[in-house]
Amino acid sequence: TMKHKHIPYLIAGLLTGYFILLMCGNGFAYNETNILSVVDRAILTPAHMYKDNGIDPEGLLSTIPAIAHVLLGFCVGRLMLDGNKSEDRASFLNSQLITLFILTFSGFLLSYGCPINKKIWSPTYVLVTCGLASSFLALLIWIIDVKGYKKWSMFFEAFGVNPLFMYVLGGVLSILFGSISFPWGNSSISIHGFLYNIVLMPVFGETAGSLAFALLFIAINWCIGYQLYKRKIYIKI
């Protein structure tokens, strides 16, 4: 129902309105006086919220900036498609990188008055994360598509051709790893607990062991995704 050229104004309106809401409703407080917590507890009830000082990182009001986040991604996607049609794609990408850098810089600059905070999905969190991710995407397009350096990126294609499936797969495996247990010693242990506490942490320590588990988890997901990629099975909506 809205012309695409008007979407940036909608994004600005959503982020500005949400910032005003945070400022007027004690929105940066890490307790139940936060307007986000008040609304979520009244509508969702505490039984359906994260147990974290009454703050739900995926609550009702924080959906407002999340919508702006999605719309920003839509606009960036349109820019990328316009770049595909441009005769001088390299120059077009350079100009877009400058635009995205300004977006990121604006988020960091405004963070002095509006902290970058994922838990409340602050407007600056939207600007910085979208700016950084989009800038990195533009850089990859320049390296892979414009310059033709493709071989190093082959590993990631299994994720790229089935992003929705891989996202859901990661969530499902994470739940299964944490909930499936088996006997160990005098008690039981989950798959996650076994891999991290028994296998990886004694070798790498707590911090490096956590990183090692993350890399192992990515590798397991990749092995499944690669089978779909090899068979040219693409799951889309």
PDB file of C-alpha atoms in Angstrom:
ATOM      1  CA  THR A   1       0.000   0.000   0.000  1.00  0.00           C
ATOM      2  CA  MET A   2       3.019   2.333   0.182  1.00  0.00           C
ATOM      3  CA  LYS A   3       5.222   3.554  -2.622  1.00  0.00           C
ATOM      4  CA  HIS A   4       8.775   2.350  -2.159  1.00  0.00           C
ATOM      5  CA  LYS A   5      10.196   5.878  -2.317  1.00  0.00           C
ATOM      6  CA  HIS A   6       8.280   6.693   0.893  1.00  0.00           C
ATOM      7  CA  ILE A   7       9.678   3.775   2.908  1.00  0.00           C
ATOM      8  CA  PRO A   8      12.735   5.737   4.220  1.00  0.00           C
ATOM      9  CA  TYR A   9      10.335   8.256   5.771  1.00  0.00           C
ATOM     10  CA  LEU A  10       8.433   5.429   7.437  1.00  0.00           C
ATOM     11  CA  ILE A  11      11.700   4.012   8.811  1.00  0.00           C
ATOM     12  CA  ALA A  12      12.693   7.416  10.207  1.00  0.00           C
ATOM     13  CA  GLY A  13       9.230   7.838  11.723  1.00  0.00           C
ATOM     14  CA  LEU A  14       9.271   4.424  13.399  1.00  0.00           C
ATOM     15  CA  LEU A  15      12.748   4.891  14.890  1.00  0.00           C
ATOM     16  CA  THR A  16      12.078   8.460  16.025  1.00  0.00           C
ATOM     17  CA  GLY A  17       8.735   7.526  17.570  1.00  0.00           C
ATOM     18  CA  TYR A  18      10.265   4.557  19.368  1.00  0.00           C
ATOM     19  CA  PHE A  19      13.111   6.692  20.708  1.00  0.00           C
ATOM     20  CA  ILE A  20      10.596   9.187  22.127  1.00  0.00           C
ATOM     21  CA  LEU A  21       8.722   6.280  23.694  1.00  0.00           C
ATOM     22  CA  LEU A  22      11.925   5.037  25.351  1.00  0.00           C
ATOM     23  CA  MET A  23      12.826   8.475  26.658  1.00  0.00           C
ATOM     24  CA  CYS A  24       9.371   9.137  28.091  1.00  0.00           C
ATOM     25  CA  GLY A  25       8.873   5.637  29.481  1.00  0.00           C
ATOM     26  CA  ASN A  26      12.165   5.019  31.298  1.00  0.00           C
ATOM     27  CA  GLY A  27      13.034   2.770  28.384  1.00  0.00           C
ATOM     28  CA  PHE A  28      16.724   2.394  29.216  1.00  0.00           C
ATOM     29  CA  ALA A  29      16.155   1.096  32.759  1.00  0.00           C
ATOM     30  CA  TYR A  30      17.110  -2.517  33.385  1.00  0.00           C
ATOM     31  CA  ASN A  31      14.132  -3.284  35.599  1.00  0.00           C
ATOM     32  CA  GLU A  32      10.344  -3.602  35.632  1.00  0.00           C
ATOM     33  CA  THR A  33       9.790   0.172  35.529  1.00  0.00           C
ATOM     34  CA  ASN A  34      10.819   0.112  31.869  1.00  0.00           C
ATOM     35  CA  ILE A  35       7.844   0.897  29.598  1.00  0.00           C
ATOM     36  CA  LEU A  36       8.724  -2.171  27.500  1.00  0.00           C
ATOM     37  CA  SER A  37       8.440  -4.378  30.581  1.00  0.00           C
ATOM     38  CA  VAL A  38       5.217  -2.691  31.728  1.00  0.00           C
ATOM     39  CA  VAL A  39       3.498  -3.325  28.390  1.00  0.00           C
ATOM     40  CA  ASP A  40       4.782  -6.884  28.006  1.00  0.00           C
ATOM     41  CA  ARG A  41       3.768  -7.860  31.544  1.00  0.00           C
ATOM     42  CA  ALA A  42       0.319  -6.379  31.042  1.00  0.00           C
ATOM     43  CA  ILE A  43      -0.362  -8.104  27.712  1.00  0.00           C
ATOM     44  CA  LEU A  44       1.879 -11.168  27.516  1.00  0.00           C
ATOM     45  CA  THR A  45       2.005 -11.765  31.307  1.00  0.00           C
ATOM     46  CA  PRO A  46       5.286 -12.757  33.038  1.00  0.00           C
ATOM     47  CA  ALA A  47       4.649 -16.449  32.292  1.00  0.00           C
ATOM     48  CA  HIS A  48       5.307 -15.800  28.598  1.00  0.00           C
ATOM     49  CA  MET A  49       8.382 -13.587  28.957  1.00  0.00           C
ATOM     50  CA  TYR A  50      12.106 -14.012  29.406  1.00  0.00           C
ATOM     51  CA  LYS A  51      13.014 -14.092  33.097  1.00  0.00           C
ATOM     52  CA  ASP A  52      15.501 -11.237  32.890  1.00  0.00           C
ATOM     53  CA  ASN A  53      14.605  -8.321  35.182  1.00  0.00           C
ATOM     54  CA  GLY A  54      11.245  -8.108  33.467  1.00  0.00           C
ATOM     55  CA  ILE A  55      12.804  -7.162  30.124  1.00  0.00           C
ATOM     56  CA  ASP A  56      11.891  -9.279  27.110  1.00  0.00           C
ATOM     57  CA  PRO A  57      14.334  -8.779  24.209  1.00  0.00           C
ATOM     58  CA  GLU A  58      11.619  -9.780  21.748  1.00  0.00           C
ATOM     59  CA  GLY A  59       8.645  -8.000  23.248  1.00  0.00           C
ATOM     60  CA  LEU A  60       5.715  -6.139  21.764  1.00  0.00           C
ATOM     61  CA  LEU A  61       6.945  -2.541  21.629  1.00  0.00           C
ATOM     62  CA  SER A  62      10.415  -3.550  20.455  1.00  0.00           C
ATOM     63  CA  THR A  63       8.700  -4.955  17.362  1.00  0.00           C
ATOM     64  CA  ILE A  64       8.431  -1.333  16.161  1.00  0.00           C
ATOM     65  CA  PRO A  65      12.182  -0.853  15.560  1.00  0.00           C
ATOM     66  CA  ALA A  66      12.416  -4.465  14.342  1.00  0.00           C
ATOM     67  CA  ILE A  67       9.985  -3.538  11.553  1.00  0.00           C
ATOM     68  CA  ALA A  68      12.212  -0.559  10.713  1.00  0.00           C
ATOM     69  CA  HIS A  69      15.136  -2.991  10.670  1.00  0.00           C
ATOM     70  CA  VAL A  70      13.413  -5.192   8.101  1.00  0.00           C
ATOM     71  CA  LEU A  71      12.452  -2.179   5.979  1.00  0.00           C
ATOM     72  CA  LEU A  72      16.057  -0.960   6.024  1.00  0.00           C
ATOM     73  CA  GLY A  73      17.119  -4.384   4.771  1.00  0.00           C
ATOM     74  CA  PHE A  74      14.493  -4.119   2.034  1.00  0.00           C
ATOM     75  CA  CYS A  75      15.875  -0.748   0.923  1.00  0.00           C
ATOM     76  CA  VAL A  76      19.429  -2.090   0.925  1.00  0.00           C
ATOM     77  CA  GLY A  77      18.278  -5.062  -1.146  1.00  0.00           C
ATOM     78  CA  ARG A  78      16.758  -2.677  -3.681  1.00  0.00           C
ATOM     79  CA  LEU A  79      20.061  -0.810  -3.861  1.00  0.00           C
ATOM     80  CA  MET A  80      21.916  -4.058  -4.487  1.00  0.00           C
ATOM     81  CA  LEU A  81      19.510  -4.975  -7.310  1.00  0.00           C
ATOM     82  CA  ASP A  82      19.962  -1.517  -8.837  1.00  0.00           C
ATOM     83  CA  GLY A  83      23.698  -2.168  -8.691  1.00  0.00           C
ATOM     84  CA  ASN A  84      23.227  -5.325 -10.779  1.00  0.00           C
ATOM     85  CA  LYS A  85      21.593  -3.200 -13.499  1.00  0.00           C
ATOM     86  CA  SER A  86      24.251  -0.489 -13.390  1.00  0.00           C
ATOM     87  CA  GLU A  87      26.724  -0.346 -16.278  1.00  0.00           C
ATOM     88  CA  ASP A  88      29.515   0.736 -13.934  1.00  0.00           C
ATOM     89  CA  ARG A  89      28.825  -1.613 -11.057  1.00  0.00           C
ATOM     90  CA  ALA A  90      32.070  -0.884  -9.233  1.00  0.00           C
ATOM     91  CA  SER A  91      31.370   2.866  -9.041  1.00  0.00           C
ATOM     92  CA  PHE A  92      27.790   2.179  -7.957  1.00  0.00           C
ATOM     93  CA  LEU A  93      28.966  -0.101  -5.139  1.00  0.00           C
ATOM     94  CA  ASN A  94      31.526   2.469  -4.013  1.00  0.00           C
ATOM     95  CA  SER A  95      28.810   5.109  -3.718  1.00  0.00           C
ATOM     96  CA  GLN A  96      26.594   2.704  -1.775  1.00  0.00           C
ATOM     97  CA  LEU A  97      29.446   1.811   0.584  1.00  0.00           C
ATOM     98  CA  ILE A  98      29.761   5.512   1.411  1.00  0.00           C
ATOM     99  CA  THR A  99      26.013   5.702   2.087  1.00  0.00           C
ATOM    100  CA  LEU A 100      26.111   2.623   4.326  1.00  0.00           C
ATOM    101  CA  PHE A 101      29.178   3.946   6.143  1.00  0.00           C
ATOM    102  CA  ILE A 102      27.240   7.138   6.928  1.00  0.00           C
ATOM    103  CA  LEU A 103      24.379   4.984   8.247  1.00  0.00           C
ATOM    104  CA  THR A 104      26.754   3.085  10.535  1.00  0.00           C
ATOM    105  CA  PHE A 105      28.559   6.240  11.672  1.00  0.00           C
ATOM    106  CA  SER A 106      25.221   7.882  12.465  1.00  0.00           C
ATOM    107  CA  GLY A 107      24.303   4.957  14.717  1.00  0.00           C
ATOM    108  CA  PHE A 108      27.582   5.180  16.635  1.00  0.00           C
ATOM    109  CA  LEU A 109      27.328   8.968  16.910  1.00  0.00           C
ATOM    110  CA  LEU A 110      23.748   8.886  18.197  1.00  0.00           C
ATOM    111  CA  SER A 111      24.671   6.165  20.701  1.00  0.00           C
ATOM    112  CA  TYR A 112      25.878   8.896  23.077  1.00  0.00           C
ATOM    113  CA  GLY A 113      22.222   9.804  23.629  1.00  0.00           C
ATOM    114  CA  CYS A 114      20.634   6.481  22.706  1.00  0.00           C
ATOM    115  CA  PRO A 115      22.795   3.492  23.700  1.00  0.00           C
ATOM    116  CA  ILE A 116      23.279   0.605  21.273  1.00  0.00           C
ATOM    117  CA  ASN A 117      21.290  -2.125  22.996  1.00  0.00           C
ATOM    118  CA  LYS A 118      19.930  -5.307  21.459  1.00  0.00           C
ATOM    119  CA  LYS A 119      17.772  -6.211  24.462  1.00  0.00           C
ATOM    120  CA  ILE A 120      15.512  -3.180  23.939  1.00  0.00           C
ATOM    121  CA  TRP A 121      16.229  -3.086  20.167  1.00  0.00           C
ATOM    122  CA  SER A 122      17.272   0.567  20.368  1.00  0.00           C
ATOM    123  CA  PRO A 123      17.190   2.730  17.196  1.00  0.00           C
ATOM    124  CA  THR A 124      20.979   2.982  17.229  1.00  0.00           C
ATOM    125  CA  TYR A 125      21.210  -0.814  17.369  1.00  0.00           C
ATOM    126  CA  VAL A 126      19.126  -0.872  14.186  1.00  0.00           C
ATOM    127  CA  LEU A 127      21.328   1.680  12.405  1.00  0.00           C
ATOM    128  CA  VAL A 128      24.674   0.183  13.414  1.00  0.00           C
ATOM    129  CA  THR A 129      23.899  -3.474  12.792  1.00  0.00           C
ATOM    130  CA  CYS A 130      22.147  -2.825   9.478  1.00  0.00           C
ATOM    131  CA  GLY A 131      24.904  -0.460   8.372  1.00  0.00           C
ATOM    132  CA  LEU A 132      27.725  -2.851   9.253  1.00  0.00           C
ATOM    133  CA  ALA A 133      26.033  -5.923   7.770  1.00  0.00           C
ATOM    134  CA  SER A 134      25.071  -4.124   4.562  1.00  0.00           C
ATOM    135  CA  SER A 135      28.530  -2.618   4.166  1.00  0.00           C
ATOM    136  CA  PHE A 136      30.066  -6.060   4.552  1.00  0.00           C
ATOM    137  CA  LEU A 137      27.595  -7.459   2.008  1.00  0.00           C
ATOM    138  CA  ALA A 138      28.485  -4.717  -0.485  1.00  0.00           C
ATOM    139  CA  LEU A 139      32.182  -5.448   0.072  1.00  0.00           C
ATOM    140  CA  LEU A 140      31.610  -9.155  -0.603  1.00  0.00           C
ATOM    141  CA  ILE A 141      29.713  -8.340  -3.811  1.00  0.00           C
ATOM    142  CA  TRP A 142      32.645  -6.201  -4.925  1.00  0.00           C
ATOM    143  CA  ILE A 143      35.212  -8.920  -4.113  1.00  0.00           C
ATOM    144  CA  ILE A 144      33.263 -11.929  -5.421  1.00  0.00           C
ATOM    145  CA  ASP A 145      31.112 -10.582  -8.263  1.00  0.00           C
ATOM    146  CA  VAL A 146      33.021  -7.550  -9.520  1.00  0.00           C
ATOM    147  CA  LYS A 147      36.600  -8.731  -8.991  1.00  0.00           C
ATOM    148  CA  GLY A 148      35.817 -12.417  -9.493  1.00  0.00           C
ATOM    149  CA  TYR A 149      37.588 -13.839  -6.420  1.00  0.00           C
ATOM    150  CA  LYS A 150      35.184 -16.741  -5.797  1.00  0.00           C
ATOM    151  CA  LYS A 151      37.104 -19.847  -4.795  1.00  0.00           C
ATOM    152  CA  TRP A 152      37.625 -18.823  -1.166  1.00  0.00           C
ATOM    153  CA  SER A 153      33.859 -18.400  -0.655  1.00  0.00           C
ATOM    154  CA  MET A 154      32.775 -21.868  -1.831  1.00  0.00           C
ATOM    155  CA  PHE A 155      32.442 -23.114   1.764  1.00  0.00           C
ATOM    156  CA  PHE A 156      29.729 -20.546   2.508  1.00  0.00           C
ATOM    157  CA  GLU A 157      27.545 -21.386  -0.485  1.00  0.00           C
ATOM    158  CA  ALA A 158      25.918 -24.261   1.396  1.00  0.00           C
ATOM    159  CA  PHE A 159      24.566 -21.651   3.821  1.00  0.00           C
ATOM    160  CA  GLY A 160      23.762 -19.065   1.164  1.00  0.00           C
ATOM    161  CA  VAL A 161      21.583 -21.201  -1.104  1.00  0.00           C
ATOM    162  CA  ASN A 162      19.407 -22.457   1.775  1.00  0.00           C
ATOM    163  CA  PRO A 163      19.455 -19.636   4.353  1.00  0.00           C
ATOM    164  CA  LEU A 164      15.966 -20.294   5.749  1.00  0.00           C
ATOM    165  CA  PHE A 165      16.568 -24.027   6.142  1.00  0.00           C
ATOM    166  CA  MET A 166      19.977 -23.470   7.736  1.00  0.00           C
ATOM    167  CA  TYR A 167      18.544 -20.916  10.174  1.00  0.00           C
ATOM    168  CA  VAL A 168      15.797 -23.303  11.302  1.00  0.00           C
ATOM    169  CA  LEU A 169      18.231 -26.221  11.372  1.00  0.00           C
ATOM    170  CA  GLY A 170      20.552 -24.319  13.698  1.00  0.00           C
ATOM    171  CA  GLY A 171      17.686 -23.577  16.096  1.00  0.00           C
ATOM    172  CA  VAL A 172      16.425 -27.173  16.076  1.00  0.00           C
ATOM    173  CA  LEU A 173      19.881 -28.677  16.621  1.00  0.00           C
ATOM    174  CA  SER A 174      20.568 -26.208  19.420  1.00  0.00           C
ATOM    175  CA  ILE A 175      17.398 -27.341  21.220  1.00  0.00           C
ATOM    176  CA  LEU A 176      18.158 -31.011  20.641  1.00  0.00           C
ATOM    177  CA  PHE A 177      21.759 -30.668  21.834  1.00  0.00           C
ATOM    178  CA  GLY A 178      20.534 -29.078  25.046  1.00  0.00           C
ATOM    179  CA  SER A 179      17.578 -31.390  25.739  1.00  0.00           C
ATOM    180  CA  ILE A 180      18.813 -34.863  24.709  1.00  0.00           C
ATOM    181  CA  SER A 181      20.706 -36.467  27.585  1.00  0.00           C
ATOM    182  CA  PHE A 182      22.435 -39.792  28.139  1.00  0.00           C
ATOM    183  CA  PRO A 183      23.920 -41.514  31.227  1.00  0.00           C
ATOM    184  CA  TRP A 184      27.344 -40.257  32.279  1.00  0.00           C
ATOM    185  CA  GLY A 185      28.923 -41.365  35.534  1.00  0.00           C
ATOM    186  CA  ASN A 186      26.398 -41.205  38.363  1.00  0.00           C
ATOM    187  CA  SER A 187      24.079 -38.829  36.518  1.00  0.00           C
ATOM    188  CA  SER A 188      23.180 -37.789  32.988  1.00  0.00           C
ATOM    189  CA  ILE A 189      24.584 -35.175  30.658  1.00  0.00           C
ATOM    190  CA  SER A 190      23.267 -33.406  27.557  1.00  0.00           C
ATOM    191  CA  ILE A 191      24.975 -33.578  24.180  1.00  0.00           C
ATOM    192  CA  HIS A 192      25.923 -29.910  24.561  1.00  0.00           C
ATOM    193  CA  GLY A 193      27.292 -30.499  28.051  1.00  0.00           C
ATOM    194  CA  PHE A 194      29.307 -33.506  26.933  1.00  0.00           C
ATOM    195  CA  LEU A 195      30.882 -31.773  23.950  1.00  0.00           C
ATOM    196  CA  TYR A 196      31.720 -28.600  25.845  1.00  0.00           C
ATOM    197  CA  ASN A 197      32.484 -29.752  29.413  1.00  0.00           C
ATOM    198  CA  ILE A 198      33.991 -33.169  28.725  1.00  0.00           C
ATOM    199  CA  VAL A 199      35.560 -32.913  25.275  1.00  0.00           C
ATOM    200  CA  LEU A 200      36.442 -29.293  24.513  1.00  0.00           C
ATOM    201  CA  MET A 201      36.848 -27.341  27.766  1.00  0.00           C
ATOM    202  CA  PRO A 202      39.564 -29.616  29.244  1.00  0.00           C
ATOM    203  CA  VAL A 203      41.608 -29.124  26.069  1.00  0.00           C
ATOM    204  CA  PHE A 204      40.976 -25.475  25.179  1.00  0.00           C
ATOM    205  CA  GLY A 205      39.762 -23.891  28.431  1.00  0.00           C
ATOM    206  CA  GLU A 206      36.483 -22.046  29.006  1.00  0.00           C
ATOM    207  CA  THR A 207      36.715 -19.188  26.473  1.00  0.00           C
ATOM    208  CA  ALA A 208      38.525 -21.000  23.671  1.00  0.00           C
ATOM    209  CA  GLY A 209      36.433 -24.088  24.392  1.00  0.00           C
ATOM    210  CA  SER A 210      33.264 -22.062  23.870  1.00  0.00           C
ATOM    211  CA  LEU A 211      34.638 -20.819  20.546  1.00  0.00           C
ATOM    212  CA  ALA A 212      35.600 -24.373  19.594  1.00  0.00           C
ATOM    213  CA  PHE A 213      32.067 -25.578  20.344  1.00  0.00           C
ATOM    214  CA  ALA A 214      30.607 -22.772  18.203  1.00  0.00           C
ATOM    215  CA  LEU A 215      32.865 -23.718  15.288  1.00  0.00           C
ATOM    216  CA  LEU A 216      32.017 -27.394  15.728  1.00  0.00           C
ATOM    217  CA  PHE A 217      28.303 -26.558  15.742  1.00  0.00           C
ATOM    218  CA  ILE A 218      28.700 -24.558  12.515  1.00  0.00           C
ATOM    219  CA  ALA A 219      30.578 -27.463  10.946  1.00  0.00           C
ATOM    220  CA  ILE A 220      27.795 -29.910  11.848  1.00  0.00           C
ATOM    221  CA  ASN A 221      25.204 -27.598  10.293  1.00  0.00           C
ATOM    222  CA  TRP A 222      27.380 -27.164   7.207  1.00  0.00           C
ATOM    223  CA  CYS A 223      27.686 -30.926   6.698  1.00  0.00           C
ATOM    224  CA  ILE A 224      23.890 -31.202   6.562  1.00  0.00           C
ATOM    225  CA  GLY A 225      23.511 -28.103   4.374  1.00  0.00           C
ATOM    226  CA  TYR A 226      26.232 -29.296   2.017  1.00  0.00           C
ATOM    227  CA  GLN A 227      24.283 -32.463   1.249  1.00  0.00           C
ATOM    228  CA  LEU A 228      21.367 -30.323   0.042  1.00  0.00           C
ATOM    229  CA  TYR A 229      23.741 -28.036  -1.869  1.00  0.00           C
ATOM    230  CA  LYS A 230      25.460 -30.977  -3.578  1.00  0.00           C
ATOM    231  CA  ARG A 231      22.088 -32.374  -4.668  1.00  0.00           C
ATOM    232  CA  LYS A 232      20.864 -28.926  -5.777  1.00  0.00           C
ATOM    233  CA  ILE A 233      17.985 -29.009  -3.296  1.00  0.00           C
ATOM    234  CA  TYR A 234      16.901 -25.436  -2.518  1.00  0.00           C
ATOM    235  CA  ILE A 235      14.199 -24.872   0.104  1.00  0.00           C
ATOM    236  CA  LYS A 236      12.417 -21.551  -0.374  1.00  0.00           C
ATOM    237  CA  ILE A 237       9.158 -19.801   0.483  1.00  0.00           C
TER     238      ILE A 237
END
